[in-house]
Amino acid sequence: MNDPSNVLGKVRRSLGRTAPLTRAPVPPSLSEPLIRLVLSDIGLPQLFEKKALENKIGVTPLRVDDLAAELVAFLHSKHVKTVAVPKSAFLDRIGAVDALRAAGFVVSTWDEMTVDDMYDVDASVTDVWKAVAETGSLVVRASPEHGRCLSLIPPLHVAIVEPKNCVADLIDLFETATASGDASAFTIITGPSKTSDIEMNLVIGVHGPEKVHVFLLA
Amino acid sequence: MLSFVQTALQKRVDDFHAHERIDFDFHRSSVASSGNERLKRAIDNAVLRSDRGRSLKLLELPDSDKLRDLAGEIKQHTLDHLDYYLEQTAINVEKRGGQVHFASTGAEAKKIILDIVHKANCHNVIKSKSMVSEEIELAHVMEAAGINVIETDLGEFIVQIDHDKPSHIVTPIIHKDKESIAELFSNYFGTPYNCDPDALTKQAREYLRDVFRKADLGMTGGNFIVAETGDICCVENEGNVRQSMTTPRVLISLIGIEKLVPRMADLSVMLKLLARSATGQSMTVYSSIFSGVRKAGERDGPDEFHLVLMDNGRTEILASEEYRETLRCIRCGACLNACPIYRKIGGHSYGSVYPGPIGALLTPMFQGLGEYKDLPNASSLCGACYEACPVKINIPKHLISLRRDIVDQKISSPIERIIYRIWAWTYMATWRYKLISFGQKTVLRLQAGGSSWLKRLPPPGSGWTQVRDMPTPAAKTFREMWNAK
Ligand code: SF4
C-alpha cells in the first residue's frame, strides 16, 4: 500500500477517530423481501428465456440431441466461417466442438490462441458460468480455459446454457460468487453491446458482440 | 536519466495546469444556454426519456422507496466507517496481486498514474469513461505528457476529438445533434458526410477496434468497490470497459475513496437501482467485477493491476457530519434528468464536470464556494432530485445549507448583502411593507401599460427578466382584497 500523503489518516481524522476500529463494523442487514424479485426456483429456464428475449438476446430452447445440428445450421445462416471456443469439458461432452469441425468450420480453442487472434474470428461458442433468470443475463467467468475476450471481441457470441446454470436472482448470483470467490473477473452480460449516445438513438453493436444467441438445453 | 525525463514531464503537466484558467460566471453561461432553443429541445427530449424510464422501471421492484432507503443506509454506513473499509479493500486487492495507491489530490493521482505508465513502458492507453478522471482532466494531462490516450466510450470519444466537454454524467453528448457529429467525423476521418447514427457508430467502432488491438494500458473508473473481496465493479453498455480489463497488459482503475460498499451482496441492491435510475434499464449490458492480476494460466487480463484511490476534497466533505451524505452519490444522473433547471440550461452552464443538482452541491464543496457561489441558487428547490435519488441524498436541504454558508461566510457581494438587509428591515413593520408594495404595484402597473406581462423590470430586477417575463401585479393586493371581504 502506497499512501505518501496519509489519506487513510485523513479519512480517520475526518470521522473523528484517532485509532483504527478494533472491531469490524456491522453493515445494515439486507432484507430479502425488499431486494429479491424472483421468489421461486421453479421455472427458472423459462423465466431466463423470457427476460433474455426482452434484452434482445436470441434464445433457442432445445434438447441436447438436437444441439449439434441446430448450432451448425445457425452459424451457417450467419455466414460464420471461423469459430473460437473455450477449453470446456462440457462442450466436448455434448459434442459441440466435433460437430462444428465436422461441418467444416475452422475452430480454434482458447488455449491455443492469443487475444489478437480473436479479432479475426467470426463467432465464439461458449459455455457459461451462470445464467440469471431475474435479468435474463449470462455470466461468464475468467479462467485459464475461458478467456475474458471470448464473449467480447467476436461480433457474434453463442452461449450454451444448461438448466443447472440458472440462478433465480442477482442476490443468488452474488452469494455464489462470494462463496466461490476465486476468479480474477466475471462479467454479467445482459444483451448485445449497444449505445444511445447519439441523440438517444439505440444502436446495437459497439465494442462488444452485436449479436448474442443462447441455445437453452432442456 | 529517468528522473530527468520525469522532471521534464512534470513541468509539462504543471504548464498545462498553469494555462487552465478558471473563469466561471454562472450567470453568463446559463443565460447563454437558456436562450439556445435547439440545445434545450435536444436535452429536454433525451433527459425526459431517461426520467420516464426511471419511474417505469422502478415499478418492477417490490418497494423501490424502501430499497432506496436501504441503498442509502449501506452507503452511509460505509462512509461512517470508511477508514476500516479502505484498509480492508487495500489488503484484499494486494492479496490478489494488485497494487494500491492513495492520492490525496488530483495532482498526486496524475503523478502516480504517469509514473505507472512510464515505469511499465506503455504508450497506447485506452481509457473508458469515468467521472473521477474527468474531475482531474486526466486525458489532457496524459496527452500533454506525450502519451497516446484514446477515450473509448463513444460519447467520450466524440467529446475528445471535438475538444469539447461532456454535459451529462451518464450521457455525455446530449448537447450534440447527429448533424454536428457527422460533420466532425467527416473532418476527422476524411470520409463523406453521413449523419445516420448507425453509420457513425460503425465508423467509430472500426476505428476503435484497431486502437484496442494495439493498447498496452487500460484505464477504468469504478462504480463500486467491494471491500470484503477487493473487487471493482464497472457497469456499461458498449463493451469498452471490458476491453480495458481484457486486452492491455497493464490496468489502472482510478476511483474516488467514497465508492466502497462492504459486501459483494450489496451489489445486488446497488445494481438493481443503478441502471433503473440512470437510463431506465433493468440492467446495463455489461457489469464486470474484477480485481488484481490475471491468475496463473490465464491468457488474458492484466499482468499488472493498480488501484488508485483518490481523495481530492472528499475527506473535507466526510468531516462534515451535515454534508457527509452527499458522498453516497453513485453518479446515476437521475437528479439531472429530473431537474427542471438542468433541462433548461444544460450541463455546460454549471462550469464543472458534475452538473445538475448534485453538481450544484459537489462543485462548490470540491472547488470552494467563492467561485461557484451561484450554483446553490441554481435550483427551484422543487425536490424532484431528492425524489429521484436512489441513495436518498437530501439535495434540496443541502442546497439551502450551502446558501446559509454563503451568507455566514459573507461570500455574497456587499451590495447584495445591503439589499437584503434593507429588504428585511422593510418587511419588519407593517406600514413599511404596505408602503413598498403599494409603490411597487403602482410603478409596475404603470410600466406594463395595461399588458398582463412585464417584459423588463427596472434594476436590480432587470437580471430576472432577462430570460423571462413577469406577470403584472394585480390591481388589488391580497391585503386589500382581504380587508374588503
Ligand atoms: S445525487 Fe443521487 S440522483 Fe444524483 S447522481 Fe448522485 S446518486 Fe444519482
XYZ file of C-alpha atoms and ligand atoms in Angstrom:
711
model
C 0.000 0.000 0.000
C 1.345 3.297 -1.090
C -0.050 6.242 0.858
C 2.533 9.047 0.816
C 0.166 11.776 1.988
C -1.556 9.597 4.562
C -5.023 9.703 3.063
C -6.087 6.910 5.390
C -5.106 9.002 8.386
C -7.036 11.926 6.989
C -10.110 9.786 6.481
C -9.851 8.590 10.066
C -9.487 12.113 11.420
C -12.450 13.255 9.329
C -14.527 10.625 11.062
C -13.366 11.892 14.439
C -11.208 8.892 15.299
C -7.530 8.635 16.076
C -7.038 4.869 16.034
C -8.316 2.106 13.763
C -11.542 0.428 14.784
C -10.894 -2.571 16.986
C -13.975 -4.457 15.889
C -15.376 -4.894 12.407
C -18.402 -2.657 11.860
C -21.718 -4.373 11.137
C -23.283 -3.256 7.851
C -27.080 -2.890 7.525
C -28.767 -6.244 7.099
C -30.015 -6.975 3.616
C -33.735 -7.524 3.775
C -34.500 -10.188 1.170
C -38.169 -9.279 0.597
C -37.041 -5.816 -0.432
C -34.316 -6.942 -2.792
C -35.427 -10.247 -4.240
C -37.501 -10.133 -7.408
C -37.623 -13.857 -8.168
C -39.159 -15.726 -5.272
C -39.205 -19.290 -6.515
C -36.734 -21.663 -8.133
C -39.445 -23.236 -10.278
C -39.351 -22.470 -13.993
C -36.071 -20.613 -13.958
C -35.056 -21.571 -17.527
C -38.406 -20.297 -18.815
C -38.063 -17.039 -16.926
C -34.496 -16.703 -18.136
C -35.683 -17.186 -21.714
C -38.387 -14.548 -21.386
C -36.070 -11.985 -19.855
C -33.225 -12.717 -22.262
C -35.559 -12.116 -25.202
C -36.586 -8.767 -23.674
C -32.903 -7.857 -23.670
C -32.508 -8.728 -27.356
C -30.646 -11.948 -26.657
C -31.839 -14.619 -29.081
C -32.903 -17.897 -27.455
C -33.410 -21.351 -28.976
C -34.676 -23.900 -26.429
C -33.813 -27.458 -27.475
C -32.890 -30.959 -26.423
C -29.222 -31.753 -26.179
C -29.521 -34.297 -29.011
C -30.600 -31.577 -31.411
C -27.874 -29.158 -30.424
C -25.199 -30.131 -32.948
C -27.454 -29.835 -35.977
C -29.132 -26.608 -34.804
C -25.847 -24.965 -33.902
C -24.333 -25.751 -37.266
C -27.399 -24.506 -39.118
C -27.485 -21.313 -37.054
C -23.821 -20.479 -37.684
C -24.228 -21.177 -41.385
C -27.186 -18.818 -41.518
C -24.960 -16.103 -40.040
C -22.235 -16.754 -42.643
C -19.756 -17.770 -39.972
C -16.538 -19.447 -41.110
C -14.243 -19.245 -38.092
C -15.219 -20.043 -34.541
C -13.433 -19.692 -31.206
C -14.326 -21.903 -28.258
C -13.137 -22.139 -24.656
C -11.450 -25.320 -23.500
C -14.530 -26.846 -21.995
C -15.226 -30.396 -20.925
C -18.932 -29.594 -21.197
C -18.727 -28.502 -24.835
C -16.645 -31.580 -25.608
C -19.085 -33.865 -23.835
C -22.129 -32.610 -25.732
C -20.155 -32.952 -28.932
C -20.400 -29.271 -29.932
C -16.783 -28.863 -30.983
C -16.677 -32.081 -33.005
C -19.901 -31.176 -34.754
C -18.516 -27.766 -35.721
C -15.309 -29.249 -37.089
C -17.225 -31.929 -38.969
C -19.404 -29.224 -40.535
C -16.314 -27.528 -41.918
C -15.925 -24.557 -39.544
C -12.399 -23.515 -38.626
C -12.485 -23.980 -34.859
C -9.789 -22.601 -32.552
C -9.633 -23.441 -28.881
C -8.736 -20.659 -26.465
C -5.703 -22.491 -25.067
C -4.032 -22.280 -28.466
C -4.995 -18.683 -29.257
C -3.919 -15.159 -28.364
C -6.168 -12.172 -27.759
C -5.037 -10.789 -31.087
C -6.290 -13.887 -32.939
C -9.719 -13.258 -31.520
C -10.152 -10.145 -33.698
C -10.171 -12.326 -36.809
C -12.794 -14.771 -35.604
C -16.414 -14.582 -36.827
C -18.074 -16.055 -33.760
C -17.469 -17.593 -30.371
C -19.376 -20.540 -28.955
C -19.061 -20.796 -25.190
C -20.475 -22.332 -22.090
C -21.441 -20.002 -19.244
C -20.773 -19.968 -15.536
C -24.267 -18.884 -14.543
C -27.441 -17.540 -16.101
C -29.583 -15.129 -14.084
C -33.313 -15.686 -14.552
C -34.305 -12.356 -12.992
C -32.498 -10.292 -15.574
C -32.024 -12.747 -18.452
C -28.269 -12.382 -18.100
C -25.374 -14.664 -18.951
C -22.458 -14.721 -16.539
C -19.000 -15.624 -17.808
C -16.027 -16.107 -15.549
C -12.354 -15.719 -16.400
C -10.185 -18.830 -16.108
C -7.260 -20.403 -17.949
C -9.815 -22.324 -20.012
C -12.211 -19.454 -20.610
C -10.631 -16.163 -21.685
C -12.284 -12.830 -20.995
C -12.132 -11.902 -24.671
C -14.176 -14.882 -25.911
C -17.532 -13.280 -25.208
C -16.261 -9.796 -26.036
C -14.338 -9.497 -29.272
C -16.067 -11.690 -31.909
C -19.138 -9.981 -33.406
C -21.342 -12.979 -32.612
C -21.439 -14.727 -29.238
C -23.295 -18.033 -28.977
C -23.768 -19.345 -25.458
C -24.917 -22.811 -24.483
C -26.879 -22.748 -21.256
C -27.902 -25.720 -19.163
C -30.815 -25.558 -16.719
C -28.403 -26.120 -13.850
C -26.587 -22.889 -14.759
C -29.672 -20.874 -13.847
C -29.861 -18.901 -10.622
C -33.032 -17.075 -9.686
C -31.965 -13.601 -8.664
C -28.938 -11.314 -8.631
C -28.795 -11.958 -4.876
C -28.183 -15.638 -5.568
C -25.516 -14.845 -8.123
C -23.542 -12.673 -5.729
C -23.944 -15.203 -2.962
C -22.460 -17.893 -5.209
C -19.724 -15.521 -6.332
C -18.771 -14.762 -2.721
C -18.746 -18.422 -1.827
C -16.589 -19.457 -4.772
C -14.605 -16.235 -4.859
C -11.530 -17.425 -6.675
C -11.997 -15.822 -10.109
C -9.976 -12.822 -11.245
C -13.023 -11.482 -13.078
C -16.577 -12.202 -14.074
C -18.979 -10.314 -16.286
C -22.760 -10.253 -16.258
C -23.895 -9.965 -19.881
C -27.399 -8.633 -20.440
C -27.766 -8.202 -24.165
C -25.735 -7.263 -27.208
C -23.339 -4.338 -26.917
C -25.180 -1.083 -27.533
C -25.179 2.694 -27.203
C -27.713 5.501 -27.191
C -25.132 8.259 -27.126
C -26.167 9.902 -30.397
C -29.476 11.716 -29.853
C -30.720 8.749 -27.809
C -30.889 6.582 -30.936
C -30.383 2.968 -29.984
C -27.534 1.429 -31.963
C -26.701 -2.243 -31.435
C -23.131 -3.430 -31.751
C -20.461 -1.112 -30.433
C -17.350 -2.630 -28.890
C -18.794 -5.982 -27.904
C -20.778 -8.541 -29.914
C -23.678 -7.134 -31.895
C -25.453 -10.432 -31.610
C -25.808 -12.737 -28.622
C -27.640 -16.013 -29.027
C -28.414 -18.675 -26.459
C -29.053 -22.355 -27.014
C -31.005 -23.301 -23.945
C -30.814 -27.017 -23.218
C -33.820 -28.804 -21.756
C 18.058 9.795 -16.858
C 14.653 8.559 -15.904
C 14.314 11.205 -13.248
C 15.279 13.883 -15.750
C 12.575 12.711 -18.112
C 10.138 12.700 -15.250
C 11.017 16.218 -14.160
C 10.551 17.412 -17.717
C 7.216 15.652 -17.871
C 6.123 17.067 -14.574
C 6.940 20.508 -15.895
C 4.769 19.970 -18.941
C 1.962 18.836 -16.707
C 2.411 21.900 -14.489
C 2.466 24.172 -17.536
C -0.717 22.585 -18.665
C -2.324 23.489 -15.379
C -0.984 26.992 -15.446
C -2.863 27.513 -18.675
C -6.057 26.198 -17.274
C -7.749 29.423 -16.251
C -10.854 29.172 -14.195
C -13.086 31.870 -15.465
C -16.541 30.872 -14.440
C -19.596 33.054 -14.418
C -22.719 31.008 -13.887
C -24.965 33.890 -14.803
C -23.393 34.385 -18.196
C -23.158 30.693 -19.047
C -26.711 29.848 -18.024
C -28.268 32.852 -19.777
C -26.379 31.935 -22.934
C -27.615 28.347 -22.969
C -31.166 29.022 -21.840
C -31.552 31.115 -24.987
C -30.462 28.230 -27.208
C -33.723 26.595 -28.306
C -32.120 23.752 -30.235
C -29.985 22.764 -27.309
C -32.925 22.965 -24.950
C -35.056 20.723 -27.143
C -32.310 18.137 -27.526
C -31.640 17.985 -23.821
C -35.299 18.009 -22.848
C -36.034 15.152 -25.198
C -33.146 12.980 -24.039
C -33.435 13.664 -20.378
C -37.195 13.325 -20.083
C -36.962 9.927 -21.703
C -34.494 8.738 -19.093
C -36.623 10.236 -16.333
C -39.760 8.467 -17.534
C -37.814 5.243 -17.995
C -36.641 5.504 -14.403
C -40.135 5.892 -12.960
C -41.408 2.975 -15.017
C -38.558 0.598 -14.233
C -38.665 1.304 -10.511
C -42.152 -0.177 -10.527
C -40.601 -3.609 -11.100
C -39.148 -3.514 -7.593
C -41.203 -4.752 -4.615
C -40.811 -1.418 -2.814
C -38.440 0.920 -4.549
C -38.770 3.567 -1.866
C -37.601 1.218 0.888
C -34.882 -0.202 -1.356
C -33.589 3.342 -1.866
C -33.565 3.730 1.909
C -31.520 0.558 2.190
C -29.093 1.638 -0.534
C -28.659 4.959 1.262
C -28.046 3.176 4.558
C -25.431 0.877 3.042
C -23.534 3.800 1.544
C -23.900 5.865 4.726
C -22.614 3.017 6.861
C -19.627 2.623 4.554
C -18.840 6.338 4.746
C -19.169 6.330 8.535
C -16.558 3.554 8.711
C -14.608 4.443 5.614
C -11.161 4.058 7.175
C -11.944 0.446 8.034
C -13.306 -0.422 4.613
C -10.490 1.324 2.750
C -7.935 -0.698 4.659
C -9.858 -3.895 4.042
C -10.010 -3.068 0.328
C -6.287 -2.393 0.140
C -5.430 -5.668 1.858
C -7.700 -7.671 -0.437
C -6.511 -6.032 -3.647
C -2.909 -6.708 -2.662
C -3.738 -10.322 -1.880
C -4.848 -10.626 -5.478
C -1.617 -9.235 -6.828
C -2.743 -5.643 -7.314
C -1.017 -2.509 -6.086
C -2.929 0.124 -4.154
C -2.081 3.815 -4.223
C -3.797 6.545 -2.241
C -3.750 10.007 -3.787
C -4.691 12.978 -1.675
C -5.118 15.417 -4.563
C -5.811 15.299 -8.273
C -2.229 16.328 -8.954
C -0.966 13.448 -6.860
C -3.249 10.990 -8.657
C -1.994 12.209 -12.015
C 1.610 11.888 -10.933
C 1.043 8.351 -9.670
C -0.626 7.374 -12.938
C 2.035 8.951 -15.162
C 4.700 7.159 -13.128
C 2.948 3.822 -13.625
C 2.632 4.432 -17.365
C 6.325 5.277 -17.686
C 7.644 2.556 -15.448
C 5.622 -0.044 -17.325
C 6.833 1.495 -20.580
C 3.334 1.811 -22.012
C 2.488 4.036 -24.962
C -1.048 3.322 -26.066
C -3.675 3.919 -23.460
C -7.354 3.062 -23.812
C -9.490 4.917 -21.381
C -13.072 4.197 -20.509
C -15.479 6.792 -19.206
C -15.137 7.771 -15.587
C -16.186 10.859 -13.690
C -13.081 10.938 -11.483
C -10.812 11.099 -14.488
C -12.934 13.945 -15.857
C -12.690 15.604 -12.490
C -8.900 15.761 -12.752
C -8.777 16.057 -16.564
C -6.583 13.018 -16.740
C -6.736 12.533 -20.501
C -5.451 16.053 -21.163
C -2.595 15.561 -18.764
C -1.638 12.264 -20.360
C -1.757 13.838 -23.800
C 0.399 16.704 -22.578
C 2.883 14.121 -21.323
C 3.131 12.683 -24.817
C 1.082 9.559 -24.169
C -1.291 8.345 -26.856
C -4.550 8.152 -24.915
C -7.899 7.407 -26.537
C -11.314 7.756 -24.929
C -13.187 4.608 -25.940
C -16.749 5.287 -24.798
C -18.468 6.510 -27.965
C -19.716 9.733 -26.387
C -16.403 10.473 -24.711
C -14.538 9.688 -27.935
C -16.654 12.289 -29.717
C -16.009 14.763 -26.918
C -12.285 14.066 -27.176
C -11.876 14.527 -30.926
C -14.075 17.634 -30.816
C -12.109 19.145 -27.895
C -15.462 19.573 -26.203
C -16.625 18.815 -22.676
C -19.224 16.274 -21.516
C -22.519 17.829 -20.405
C -24.124 14.936 -18.544
C -22.569 12.366 -16.241
C -24.212 9.380 -17.929
C -24.926 10.533 -21.481
C -22.007 12.892 -22.134
C -23.049 14.284 -25.521
C -26.741 15.014 -25.134
C -25.911 18.581 -26.118
C -24.823 17.450 -29.597
C -27.027 16.584 -32.549
C -26.200 13.919 -35.108
C -25.524 16.502 -37.823
C -22.697 18.091 -35.877
C -21.243 14.652 -35.061
C -21.415 13.686 -38.740
C -19.582 16.854 -39.672
C -16.962 16.181 -37.030
C -16.393 12.597 -38.234
C -16.240 13.693 -41.841
C -13.486 16.172 -40.993
C -11.651 13.913 -38.587
C -11.602 10.746 -40.671
C -11.709 12.463 -44.066
C -14.773 10.467 -45.081
C -18.061 11.526 -46.741
C -20.731 13.119 -44.539
C -23.305 10.654 -43.204
C -25.491 11.554 -40.251
C -27.068 8.141 -39.684
C -26.367 7.191 -36.036
C -25.807 3.568 -37.072
C -23.201 4.516 -39.644
C -21.485 6.917 -37.252
C -21.296 4.265 -34.562
C -19.913 1.695 -37.041
C -17.249 4.130 -38.122
C -16.130 4.757 -34.554
C -16.268 1.025 -33.851
C -13.950 0.179 -36.753
C -11.501 2.865 -35.750
C -11.513 1.902 -32.079
C -11.086 -1.811 -32.750
C -7.611 -1.091 -34.085
C -6.958 1.070 -31.074
C -7.954 -1.776 -28.727
C -5.728 -4.181 -30.549
C -2.649 -2.031 -30.031
C -3.373 -0.905 -26.479
C -0.863 -1.759 -23.771
C -2.565 0.030 -20.899
C -6.217 0.185 -19.913
C -7.805 2.759 -17.617
C -11.149 2.386 -15.916
C -13.070 4.109 -13.180
C -15.355 2.091 -10.972
C -18.974 2.248 -9.906
C -18.349 0.268 -6.753
C -15.506 -1.359 -4.867
C -16.340 -4.383 -2.758
C -14.280 -4.106 0.414
C -14.603 -7.750 1.524
C -13.099 -9.076 -1.735
C -11.273 -6.085 -3.226
C -13.343 -6.354 -6.401
C -14.054 -3.402 -8.664
C -17.494 -3.279 -10.266
C -17.916 -1.381 -13.534
C -21.164 -1.133 -15.444
C -21.502 -0.113 -19.093
C -23.399 -0.801 -22.313
C -20.751 -0.641 -25.015
C -18.006 -3.082 -24.024
C -15.108 -0.679 -23.857
C -14.614 -1.135 -20.112
C -14.374 -4.856 -20.779
C -11.754 -4.125 -23.421
C -9.725 -2.196 -20.845
C -9.738 -5.104 -18.392
C -9.114 -7.732 -21.058
C -6.653 -6.716 -23.743
C -3.888 -4.483 -22.293
C -1.122 -5.877 -20.133
C -1.444 -3.101 -17.544
C -4.685 -1.951 -15.940
C -5.243 1.098 -13.762
C -8.533 1.773 -12.005
C -8.815 5.320 -10.722
C -11.654 5.617 -8.240
C -12.816 8.062 -5.574
C -12.440 6.864 -1.979
C -16.189 7.112 -1.435
C -17.115 4.358 -3.917
C -16.929 1.455 -1.484
C -19.558 -0.998 -0.364
C -18.823 -3.551 2.361
C -20.017 -6.791 0.771
C -20.430 -8.438 -2.603
C -24.101 -8.962 -1.717
C -24.547 -5.173 -1.529
C -24.072 -5.119 -5.280
C -27.475 -6.737 -5.713
C -29.075 -3.705 -4.054
C -26.933 -1.226 -5.937
C -27.197 -2.794 -9.388
C -30.959 -3.127 -9.108
C -31.190 0.597 -8.524
C -28.341 1.981 -10.610
C -29.372 1.140 -14.169
C -33.045 1.705 -13.458
C -32.312 5.151 -12.077
C -29.757 6.093 -14.704
C -31.254 5.051 -18.008
C -34.440 3.165 -17.229
C -32.840 -0.225 -17.958
C -33.204 -3.196 -15.607
C -29.521 -3.949 -16.039
C -26.764 -2.375 -18.061
C -25.451 -4.652 -20.797
C -22.181 -5.417 -19.008
C -21.491 -5.472 -15.294
C -17.885 -6.521 -14.803
C -16.466 -7.475 -11.444
C -12.712 -7.831 -11.342
C -9.580 -7.278 -9.358
C -5.883 -7.963 -9.233
C -3.783 -9.555 -11.925
C -4.678 -12.489 -14.151
C -4.269 -15.813 -12.405
C -1.660 -18.406 -13.244
C -2.557 -19.986 -16.573
C -4.973 -17.251 -17.651
C -4.249 -15.979 -21.134
C -5.851 -12.566 -20.997
C -6.434 -9.861 -18.414
C -3.723 -7.605 -16.968
C -0.287 -8.707 -15.735
C -0.109 -5.595 -13.656
C -3.017 -4.002 -11.798
C -3.099 -0.701 -9.949
C -5.954 0.689 -7.916
C -5.613 4.437 -7.386
C -7.915 5.696 -4.645
C -8.319 9.438 -4.800
C -9.353 11.857 -2.070
C -9.245 15.257 -3.817
C -11.512 17.086 -1.393
C -13.634 14.150 -0.313
C -12.244 13.932 3.222
C -13.290 17.524 3.820
C -16.874 16.633 2.953
C -16.544 13.477 5.035
C -15.511 15.563 8.034
C -18.780 17.462 7.940
C -21.481 15.351 9.504
C -24.020 17.563 7.816
C -22.734 17.175 4.265
C -21.217 13.671 4.541
C -24.232 12.013 2.933
C -23.554 13.782 -0.368
C -20.686 11.284 -0.782
C -23.245 8.497 -1.112
C -23.753 9.560 -4.730
C -23.472 6.702 -7.203
C -23.418 9.082 -10.208
C -26.570 7.741 -11.793
C -27.597 11.106 -13.207
C -31.238 10.708 -12.139
C -31.217 14.046 -10.344
C -30.035 15.766 -13.536
C -32.790 14.150 -15.558
C -35.423 15.156 -13.007
C -34.235 18.748 -12.621
C -36.253 21.477 -14.361
C -33.274 23.823 -14.195
C -30.846 21.342 -15.730
C -33.319 20.728 -18.510
C -33.372 24.425 -19.340
C -29.697 25.302 -19.140
C -27.830 22.066 -19.889
C -24.732 20.684 -18.254
C -22.104 23.089 -19.503
C -23.653 26.012 -17.649
C -22.586 24.523 -14.335
C -18.940 25.081 -15.223
C -17.691 21.744 -13.898
C -17.758 18.035 -14.640
C -20.574 17.482 -12.154
C -23.626 19.357 -13.421
C -27.226 19.360 -12.239
C -28.410 19.244 -8.640
C -25.598 17.017 -7.394
C -23.094 19.211 -9.225
C -24.544 22.300 -7.603
C -23.581 20.637 -4.318
C -20.321 18.913 -5.165
C -18.693 21.612 -7.259
C -18.767 24.331 -4.588
C -17.711 21.764 -1.996
C -14.789 20.496 -4.075
C -13.702 23.809 -5.567
C -14.729 26.274 -2.894
C -17.822 28.401 -2.552
C -16.128 31.580 -3.770
C -16.109 30.958 -7.499
C -19.217 28.795 -7.505
C -21.427 30.696 -5.073
C -24.191 30.944 -7.673
C -24.593 27.191 -8.095
C -26.527 26.502 -4.869
C -29.023 29.061 -6.142
C -29.475 27.216 -9.431
C -32.404 25.319 -8.024
C -36.096 25.962 -7.587
C -35.964 23.656 -4.537
C -38.812 21.667 -6.035
C -37.393 18.471 -4.583
C -37.533 16.385 -7.762
C -33.858 15.475 -7.325
C -34.418 14.114 -3.832
C -37.385 12.108 -5.089
C -35.240 10.609 -7.844
C -32.061 9.870 -5.933
C -31.501 6.119 -5.467
C -29.428 6.684 -2.321
C -31.720 9.410 -0.976
C -29.344 12.312 -0.707
C -31.437 15.232 0.505
C -30.142 17.578 -2.165
C -32.587 20.484 -1.622
C -31.775 20.581 2.080
C -28.057 20.760 1.395
C -28.519 23.432 -1.250
C -30.261 25.558 1.369
C -27.468 24.868 3.846
C -24.902 25.965 1.292
C -26.874 29.164 0.763
C -26.688 29.658 4.519
C -22.920 29.101 4.407
C -22.600 31.689 1.675
C -24.334 34.228 3.917
C -22.442 33.184 7.058
C -19.104 33.344 5.330
C -20.011 36.681 3.772
C -19.174 35.409 0.305
C -22.012 37.222 -1.420
C -21.308 40.676 -2.809
C -21.554 43.648 -0.386
C -24.295 45.249 -2.473
C -26.367 42.083 -2.333
C -25.956 41.981 1.433
C -27.062 45.604 1.801
C -30.099 44.991 -0.404
C -31.164 42.015 1.679
C -30.665 43.978 4.857
C -32.924 46.749 3.586
C -35.433 44.157 2.456
C -35.521 42.561 5.889
C -35.884 45.962 7.534
C -38.776 46.904 5.234
C -40.678 43.738 5.969
C -40.302 44.129 9.697
C -43.007 46.785 10.035
C -46.489 46.596 8.518
C -46.582 50.200 7.379
C -43.256 49.871 5.592
C -44.381 46.680 3.917
C -47.654 48.321 2.817
C -45.854 51.343 1.516
C -43.401 49.326 -0.510
C -45.996 47.014 -2.021
C -48.147 49.976 -2.951
C -45.199 51.693 -4.606
C -44.156 48.516 -6.360
C -47.637 47.834 -7.657
C -48.182 51.366 -8.898
C -44.857 51.655 -10.686
C -45.020 48.249 -12.305
C -48.639 48.602 -13.430
C -47.807 51.964 -14.948
C -44.873 50.409 -16.754
C -46.960 47.499 -18.020
C -49.439 49.948 -19.525
C -52.387 47.543 -19.491
C -50.465 44.446 -20.597
C -50.629 41.464 -18.250
C -46.926 40.724 -18.664
C -43.895 42.853 -17.908
C -41.076 42.383 -20.387
C -38.449 44.143 -18.339
C -38.093 45.097 -14.699
C -36.070 48.119 -13.642
C -32.738 47.286 -11.948
C -31.949 45.425 -9.736
C -34.764 43.193 -11.027
C -33.624 43.517 -14.638
C -31.461 40.389 -14.424
C -34.503 38.351 -13.537
C -36.469 39.458 -16.614
C -33.553 38.895 -18.952
C -34.795 35.410 -19.770
C -38.438 35.531 -18.670
C -41.421 37.848 -18.379
C -43.068 38.797 -15.126
C -46.804 38.840 -14.555
C -48.054 42.362 -13.937
C -49.082 42.844 -10.261
C -52.825 42.580 -9.647
C -54.865 45.759 -9.294
C -55.644 44.930 -5.683
C -53.150 43.434 -3.260
C -54.136 40.429 -1.218
C -54.403 42.640 1.849
C -56.803 44.971 0.110
C -58.970 42.082 -1.007
C -58.943 40.567 2.465
C -59.981 43.829 4.101
C -62.789 44.371 1.598
C -64.174 40.900 2.297
S -27.125 12.579 -6.258
Fe -28.412 10.765 -6.296
S -29.628 11.045 -8.177
Fe -27.915 12.475 -8.347
S -26.347 11.353 -9.484
Fe -25.939 11.022 -7.306
S -26.979 9.123 -6.811
Fe -27.833 9.827 -8.744
